PDB file of C-alpha atoms in Angstrom:
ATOM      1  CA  UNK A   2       0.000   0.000   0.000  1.00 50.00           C
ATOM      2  CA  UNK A   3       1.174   3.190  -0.813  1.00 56.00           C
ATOM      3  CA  UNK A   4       1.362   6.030   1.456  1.00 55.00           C
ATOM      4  CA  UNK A   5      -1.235   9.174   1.284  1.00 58.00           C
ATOM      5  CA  UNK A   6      -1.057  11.565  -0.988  1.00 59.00           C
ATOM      6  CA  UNK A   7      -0.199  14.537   0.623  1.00 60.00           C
ATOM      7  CA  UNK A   8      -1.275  17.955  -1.304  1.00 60.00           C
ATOM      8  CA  UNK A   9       0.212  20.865  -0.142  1.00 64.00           C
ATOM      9  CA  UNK A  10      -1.670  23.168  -2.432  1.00 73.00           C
ATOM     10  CA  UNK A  11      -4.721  23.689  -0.289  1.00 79.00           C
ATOM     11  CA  UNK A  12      -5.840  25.283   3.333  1.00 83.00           C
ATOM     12  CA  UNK A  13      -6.261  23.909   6.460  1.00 89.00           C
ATOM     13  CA  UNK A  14      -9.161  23.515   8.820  1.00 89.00           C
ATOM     14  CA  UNK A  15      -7.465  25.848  11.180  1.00 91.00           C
ATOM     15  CA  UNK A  16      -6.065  28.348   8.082  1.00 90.00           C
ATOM     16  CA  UNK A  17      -9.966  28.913   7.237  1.00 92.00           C
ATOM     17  CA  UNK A  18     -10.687  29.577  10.848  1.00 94.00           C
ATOM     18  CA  UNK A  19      -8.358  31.862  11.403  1.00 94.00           C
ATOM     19  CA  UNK A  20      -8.921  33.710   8.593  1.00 93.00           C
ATOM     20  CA  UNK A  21     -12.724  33.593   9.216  1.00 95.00           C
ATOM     21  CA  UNK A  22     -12.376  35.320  13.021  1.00 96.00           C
ATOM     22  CA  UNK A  23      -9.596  38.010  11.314  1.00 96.00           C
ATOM     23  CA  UNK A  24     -11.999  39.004   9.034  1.00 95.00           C
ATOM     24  CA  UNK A  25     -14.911  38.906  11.545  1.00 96.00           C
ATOM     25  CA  UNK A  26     -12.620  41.075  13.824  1.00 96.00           C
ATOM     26  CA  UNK A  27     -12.337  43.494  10.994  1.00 96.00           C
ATOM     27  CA  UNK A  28     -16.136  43.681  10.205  1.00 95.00           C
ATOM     28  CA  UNK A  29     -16.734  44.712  14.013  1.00 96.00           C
ATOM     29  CA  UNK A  30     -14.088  47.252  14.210  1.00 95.00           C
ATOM     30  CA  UNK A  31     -15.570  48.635  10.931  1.00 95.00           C
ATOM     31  CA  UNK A  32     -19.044  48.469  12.126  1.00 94.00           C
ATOM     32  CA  UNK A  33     -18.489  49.912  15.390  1.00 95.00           C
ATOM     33  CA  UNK A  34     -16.750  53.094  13.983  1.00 94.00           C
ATOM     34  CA  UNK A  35     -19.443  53.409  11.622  1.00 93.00           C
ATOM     35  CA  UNK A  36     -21.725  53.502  14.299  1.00 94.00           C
ATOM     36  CA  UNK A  37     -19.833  56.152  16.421  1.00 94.00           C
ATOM     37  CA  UNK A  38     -19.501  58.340  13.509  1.00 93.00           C
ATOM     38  CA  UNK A  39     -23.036  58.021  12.493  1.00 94.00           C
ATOM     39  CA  UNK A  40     -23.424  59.404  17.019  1.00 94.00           C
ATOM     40  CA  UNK A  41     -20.975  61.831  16.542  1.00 93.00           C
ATOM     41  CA  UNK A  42     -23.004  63.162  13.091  1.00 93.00           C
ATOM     42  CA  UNK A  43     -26.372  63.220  15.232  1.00 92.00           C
ATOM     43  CA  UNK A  44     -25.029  64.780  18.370  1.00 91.00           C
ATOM     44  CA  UNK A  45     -23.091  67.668  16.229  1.00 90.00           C
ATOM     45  CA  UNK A  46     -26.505  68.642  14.557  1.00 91.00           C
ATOM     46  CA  UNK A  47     -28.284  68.782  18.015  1.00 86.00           C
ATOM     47  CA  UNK A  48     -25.851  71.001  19.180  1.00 83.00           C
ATOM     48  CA  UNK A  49     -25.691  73.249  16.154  1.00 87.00           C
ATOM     49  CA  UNK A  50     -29.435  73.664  16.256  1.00 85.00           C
ATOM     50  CA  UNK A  51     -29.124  74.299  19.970  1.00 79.00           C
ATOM     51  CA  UNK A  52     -26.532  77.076  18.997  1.00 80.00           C
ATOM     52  CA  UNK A  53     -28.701  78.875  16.624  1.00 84.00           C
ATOM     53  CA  UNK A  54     -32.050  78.195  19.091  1.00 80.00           C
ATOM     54  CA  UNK A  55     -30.083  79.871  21.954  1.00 78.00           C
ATOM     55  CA  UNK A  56     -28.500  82.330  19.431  1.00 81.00           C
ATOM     56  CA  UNK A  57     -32.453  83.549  18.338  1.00 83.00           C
ATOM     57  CA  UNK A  58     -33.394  83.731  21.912  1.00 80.00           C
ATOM     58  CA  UNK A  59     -30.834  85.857  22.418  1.00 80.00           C
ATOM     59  CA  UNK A  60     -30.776  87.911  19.749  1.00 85.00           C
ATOM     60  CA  UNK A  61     -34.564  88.829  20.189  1.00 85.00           C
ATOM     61  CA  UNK A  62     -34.347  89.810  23.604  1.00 86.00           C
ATOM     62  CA  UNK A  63     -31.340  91.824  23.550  1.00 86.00           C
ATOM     63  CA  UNK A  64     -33.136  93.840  20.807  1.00 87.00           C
ATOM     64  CA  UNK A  65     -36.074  94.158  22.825  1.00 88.00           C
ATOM     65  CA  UNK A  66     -33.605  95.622  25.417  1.00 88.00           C
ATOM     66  CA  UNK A  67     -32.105  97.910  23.601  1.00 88.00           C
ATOM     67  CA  UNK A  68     -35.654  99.239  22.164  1.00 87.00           C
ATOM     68  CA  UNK A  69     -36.776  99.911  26.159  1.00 87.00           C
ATOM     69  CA  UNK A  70     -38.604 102.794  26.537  1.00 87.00           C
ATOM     70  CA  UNK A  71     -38.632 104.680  30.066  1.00 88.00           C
ATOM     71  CA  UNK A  72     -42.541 104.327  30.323  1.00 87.00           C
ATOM     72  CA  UNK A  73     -43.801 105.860  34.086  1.00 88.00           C
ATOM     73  CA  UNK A  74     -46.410 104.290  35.877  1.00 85.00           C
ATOM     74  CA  UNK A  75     -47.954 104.950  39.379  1.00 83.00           C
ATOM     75  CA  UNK A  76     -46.147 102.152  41.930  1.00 82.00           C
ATOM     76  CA  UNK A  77     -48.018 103.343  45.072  1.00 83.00           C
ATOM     77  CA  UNK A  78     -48.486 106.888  44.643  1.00 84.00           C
ATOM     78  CA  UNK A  79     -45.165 107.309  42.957  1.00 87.00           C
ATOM     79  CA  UNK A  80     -43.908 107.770  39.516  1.00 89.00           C
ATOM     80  CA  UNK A  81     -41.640 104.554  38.848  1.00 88.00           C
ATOM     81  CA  UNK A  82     -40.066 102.974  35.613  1.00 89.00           C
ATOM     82  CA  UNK A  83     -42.072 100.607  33.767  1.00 88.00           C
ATOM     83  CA  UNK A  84     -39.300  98.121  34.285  1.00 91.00           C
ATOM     84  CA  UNK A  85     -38.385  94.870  36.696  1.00 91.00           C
ATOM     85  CA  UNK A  86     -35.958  91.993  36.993  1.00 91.00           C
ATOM     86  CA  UNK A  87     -35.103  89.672  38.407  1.00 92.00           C
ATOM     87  CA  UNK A  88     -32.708  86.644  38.278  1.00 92.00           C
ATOM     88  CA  UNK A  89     -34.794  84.871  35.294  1.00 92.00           C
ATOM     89  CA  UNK A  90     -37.598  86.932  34.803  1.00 91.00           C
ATOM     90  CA  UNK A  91     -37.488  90.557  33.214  1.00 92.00           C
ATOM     91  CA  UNK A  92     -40.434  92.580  32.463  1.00 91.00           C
ATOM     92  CA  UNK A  93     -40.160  95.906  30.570  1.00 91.00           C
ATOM     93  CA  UNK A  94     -41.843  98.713  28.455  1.00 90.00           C
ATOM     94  CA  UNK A  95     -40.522  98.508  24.663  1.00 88.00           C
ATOM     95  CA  UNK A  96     -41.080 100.687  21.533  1.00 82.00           C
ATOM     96  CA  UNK A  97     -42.015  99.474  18.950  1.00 77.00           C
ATOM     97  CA  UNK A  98     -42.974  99.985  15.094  1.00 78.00           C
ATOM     98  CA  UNK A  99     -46.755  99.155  16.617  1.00 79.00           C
ATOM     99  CA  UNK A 100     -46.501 100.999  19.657  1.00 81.00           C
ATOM    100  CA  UNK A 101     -45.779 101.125  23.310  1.00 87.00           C
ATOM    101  CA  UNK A 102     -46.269  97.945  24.646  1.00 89.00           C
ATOM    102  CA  UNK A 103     -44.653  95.220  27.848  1.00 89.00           C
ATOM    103  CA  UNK A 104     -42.567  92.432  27.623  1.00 90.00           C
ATOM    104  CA  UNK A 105     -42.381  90.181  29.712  1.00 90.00           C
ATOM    105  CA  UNK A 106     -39.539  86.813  29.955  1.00 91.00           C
ATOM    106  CA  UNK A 107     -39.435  84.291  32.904  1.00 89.00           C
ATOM    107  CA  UNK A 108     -38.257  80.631  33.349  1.00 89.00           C
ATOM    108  CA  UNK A 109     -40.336  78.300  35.023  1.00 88.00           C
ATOM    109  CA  UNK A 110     -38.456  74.419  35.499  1.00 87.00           C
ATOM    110  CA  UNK A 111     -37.284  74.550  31.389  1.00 86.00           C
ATOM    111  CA  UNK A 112     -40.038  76.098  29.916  1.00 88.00           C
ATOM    112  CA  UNK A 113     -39.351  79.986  28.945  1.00 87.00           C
ATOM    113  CA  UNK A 114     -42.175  81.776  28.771  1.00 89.00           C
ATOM    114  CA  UNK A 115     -43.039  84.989  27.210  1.00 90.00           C
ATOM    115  CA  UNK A 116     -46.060  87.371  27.409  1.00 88.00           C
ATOM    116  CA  UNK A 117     -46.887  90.872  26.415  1.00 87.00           C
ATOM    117  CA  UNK A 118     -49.374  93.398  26.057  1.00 84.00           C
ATOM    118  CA  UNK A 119     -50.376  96.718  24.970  1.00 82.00           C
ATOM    119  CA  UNK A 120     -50.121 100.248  26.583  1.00 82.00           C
ATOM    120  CA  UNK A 121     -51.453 102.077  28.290  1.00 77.00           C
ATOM    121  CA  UNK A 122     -53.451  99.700  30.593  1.00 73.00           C
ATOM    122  CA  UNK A 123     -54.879 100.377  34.173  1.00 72.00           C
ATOM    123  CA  UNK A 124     -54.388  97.036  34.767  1.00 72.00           C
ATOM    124  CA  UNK A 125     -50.675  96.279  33.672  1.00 71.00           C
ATOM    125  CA  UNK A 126     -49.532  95.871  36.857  1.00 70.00           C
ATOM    126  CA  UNK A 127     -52.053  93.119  37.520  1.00 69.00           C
ATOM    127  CA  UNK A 128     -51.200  91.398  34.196  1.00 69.00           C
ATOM    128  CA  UNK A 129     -47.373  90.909  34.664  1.00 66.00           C
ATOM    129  CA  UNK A 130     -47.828  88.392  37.210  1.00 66.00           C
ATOM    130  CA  UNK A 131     -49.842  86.077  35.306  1.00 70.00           C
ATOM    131  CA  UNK A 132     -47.673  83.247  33.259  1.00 74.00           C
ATOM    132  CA  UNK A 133     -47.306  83.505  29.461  1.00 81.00           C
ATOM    133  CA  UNK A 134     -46.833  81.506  26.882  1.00 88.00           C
ATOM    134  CA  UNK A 135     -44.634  78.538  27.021  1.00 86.00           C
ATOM    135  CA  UNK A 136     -41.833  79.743  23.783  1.00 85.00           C
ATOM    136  CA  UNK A 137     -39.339  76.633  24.762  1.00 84.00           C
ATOM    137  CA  UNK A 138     -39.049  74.016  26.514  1.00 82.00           C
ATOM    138  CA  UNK A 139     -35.514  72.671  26.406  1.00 81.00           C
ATOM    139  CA  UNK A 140     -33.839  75.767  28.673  1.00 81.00           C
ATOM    140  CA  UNK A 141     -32.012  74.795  31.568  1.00 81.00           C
ATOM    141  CA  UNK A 142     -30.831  78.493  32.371  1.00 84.00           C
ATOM    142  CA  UNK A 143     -31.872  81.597  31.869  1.00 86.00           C
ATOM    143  CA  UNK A 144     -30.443  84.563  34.013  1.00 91.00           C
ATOM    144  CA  UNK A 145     -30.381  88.016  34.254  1.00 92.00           C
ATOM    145  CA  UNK A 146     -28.083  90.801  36.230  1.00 94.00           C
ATOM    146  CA  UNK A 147     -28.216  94.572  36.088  1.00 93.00           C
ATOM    147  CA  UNK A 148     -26.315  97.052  35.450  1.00 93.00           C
ATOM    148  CA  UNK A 149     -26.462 100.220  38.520  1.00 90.00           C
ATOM    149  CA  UNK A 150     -24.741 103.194  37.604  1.00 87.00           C
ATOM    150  CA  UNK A 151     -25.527 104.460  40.919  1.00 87.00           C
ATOM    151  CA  UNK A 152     -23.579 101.644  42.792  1.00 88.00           C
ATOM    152  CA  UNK A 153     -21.007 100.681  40.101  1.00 91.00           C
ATOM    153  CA  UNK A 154     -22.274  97.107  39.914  1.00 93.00           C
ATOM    154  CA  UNK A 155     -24.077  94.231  38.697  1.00 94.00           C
ATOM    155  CA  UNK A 156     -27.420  93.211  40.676  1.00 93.00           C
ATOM    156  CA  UNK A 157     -29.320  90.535  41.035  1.00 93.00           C
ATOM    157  CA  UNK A 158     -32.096  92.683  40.764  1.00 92.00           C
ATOM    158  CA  UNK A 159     -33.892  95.413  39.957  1.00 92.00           C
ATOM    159  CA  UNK A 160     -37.412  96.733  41.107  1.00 89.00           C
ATOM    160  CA  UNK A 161     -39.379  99.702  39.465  1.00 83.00           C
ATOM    161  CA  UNK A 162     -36.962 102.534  40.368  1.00 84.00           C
ATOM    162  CA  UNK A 163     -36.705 106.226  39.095  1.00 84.00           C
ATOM    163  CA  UNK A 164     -34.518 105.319  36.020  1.00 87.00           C
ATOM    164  CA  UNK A 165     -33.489 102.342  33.811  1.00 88.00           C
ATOM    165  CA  UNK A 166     -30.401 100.087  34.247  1.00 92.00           C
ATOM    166  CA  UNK A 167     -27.176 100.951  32.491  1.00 91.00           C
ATOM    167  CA  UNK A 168     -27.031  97.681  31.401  1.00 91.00           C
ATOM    168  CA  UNK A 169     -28.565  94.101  31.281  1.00 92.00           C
ATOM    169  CA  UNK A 170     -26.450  90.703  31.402  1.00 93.00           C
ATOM    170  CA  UNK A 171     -28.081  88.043  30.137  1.00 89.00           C
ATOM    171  CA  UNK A 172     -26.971  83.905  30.165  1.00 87.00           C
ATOM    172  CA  UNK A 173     -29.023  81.384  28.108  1.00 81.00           C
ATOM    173  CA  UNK A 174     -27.939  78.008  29.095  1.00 77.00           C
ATOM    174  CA  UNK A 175     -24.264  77.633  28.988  1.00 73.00           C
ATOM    175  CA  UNK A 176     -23.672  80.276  26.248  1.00 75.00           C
ATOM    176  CA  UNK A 177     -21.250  83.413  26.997  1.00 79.00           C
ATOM    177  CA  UNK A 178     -23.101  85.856  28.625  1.00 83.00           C
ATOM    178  CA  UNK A 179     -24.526  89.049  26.292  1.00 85.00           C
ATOM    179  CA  UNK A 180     -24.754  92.509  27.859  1.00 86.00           C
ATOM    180  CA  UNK A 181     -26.969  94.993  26.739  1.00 88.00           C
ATOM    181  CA  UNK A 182     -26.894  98.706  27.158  1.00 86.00           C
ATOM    182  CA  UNK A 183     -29.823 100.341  27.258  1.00 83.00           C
ATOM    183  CA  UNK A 184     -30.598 104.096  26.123  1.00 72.00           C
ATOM    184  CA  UNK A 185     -29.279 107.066  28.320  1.00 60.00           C
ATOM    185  CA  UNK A 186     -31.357 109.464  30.040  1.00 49.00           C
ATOM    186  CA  UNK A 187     -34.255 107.281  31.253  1.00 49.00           C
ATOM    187  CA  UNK A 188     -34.541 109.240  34.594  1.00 53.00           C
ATOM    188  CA  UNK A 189     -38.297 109.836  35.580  1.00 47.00           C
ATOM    189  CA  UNK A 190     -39.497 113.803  35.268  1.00 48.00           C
ATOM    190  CA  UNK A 191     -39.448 113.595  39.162  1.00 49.00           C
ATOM    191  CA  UNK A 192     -35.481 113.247  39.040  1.00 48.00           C
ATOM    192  CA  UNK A 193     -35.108 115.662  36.480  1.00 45.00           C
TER     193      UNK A 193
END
């Protein structure tokens, strides 16, 4: 009998195996950082569309600001500034291309709401406190400092007084904070 017949030309049981959990290996890898980029896609659009959502929020306020008008309403017998703040809510008197009307922005939980109305009104003072309407819902932070010329610093702050803040910072989220001036000469006729 001869012997086998060896033939050398062919692969092994254990070649094929190998090269079977090599390629498998290689698959996976290629898979998973498909995957990740695909995440990495997705979360880079949310946060670009939170950047321009943040960057409109801010954008309309501060030129809401910057359009306050010092309107003068009777605060308990006195002449006051149409215009209060505090940490995240700011209520105000702005001009407009309509009219004279208020403004008001608060944050309640992550909902920021906004409300406004027309001037004059015997009742504003009674409509301010009620809530507006709910504008977004995905802010975590919203706050508000002002500006005293009178005290050379930034409050937490400010109740109808006899003139308007210098300034107004205000944070959205975790965005650099914007300050806006507001127009000069907003002393009531009292001061004057």
């Amino acid at each position: 009998m001869k012997g086998i017949n060896k033939n050398t030309d062919g692969f092994t049981l254990m070649e094929i195996l190998i090269a079977m959990t090599i390629l498998s290996m290689i698959t996976l890898i290629i898979g998973l950082s498909f995957n990740l980029g695909i995440k990495a896609w997705d979360k880079g659009e949310a946060d670009i569309e939170n950047l321009q959502r943040m960057r409109f929020y801010s954008e309309r306020i501060s030129q809401q600001i910057k359009s306050a008008y010092p309107y003068q309403i009777d605060v308990d017998g006195k002449k006051k500034i149409a215009f209060k703040g505090e940490s995240e809510s700011l209520w105000f008197v702005t001009a407009s291309d309509t009219g004279v009307k208020w403004i008001s922005y608060s944050l309640k939980g992550d909902d920021l709401l906004f409300a406004q109305g027309t001037l004059p009104d015997k009742k504003v003072l009674e409509k301010i406190q009620e809530e507006g309407e709910i504008i977004d819902a995905e802010i975590s932070q919203l706050k508000f400092e002002y500006y005293s010329t009178e005290d050379k610093e930034w409050k937490d702050s400010w109740d109808f007084n006899t003139e308007l803040p210098y300034a107004v910072k205000m944070r959205v989220d975790k965005f650099q904070p914007v300050i806006v001036s507001l127009p000069i000469g907003t002393k009531t006729d009292e001061d004057k």
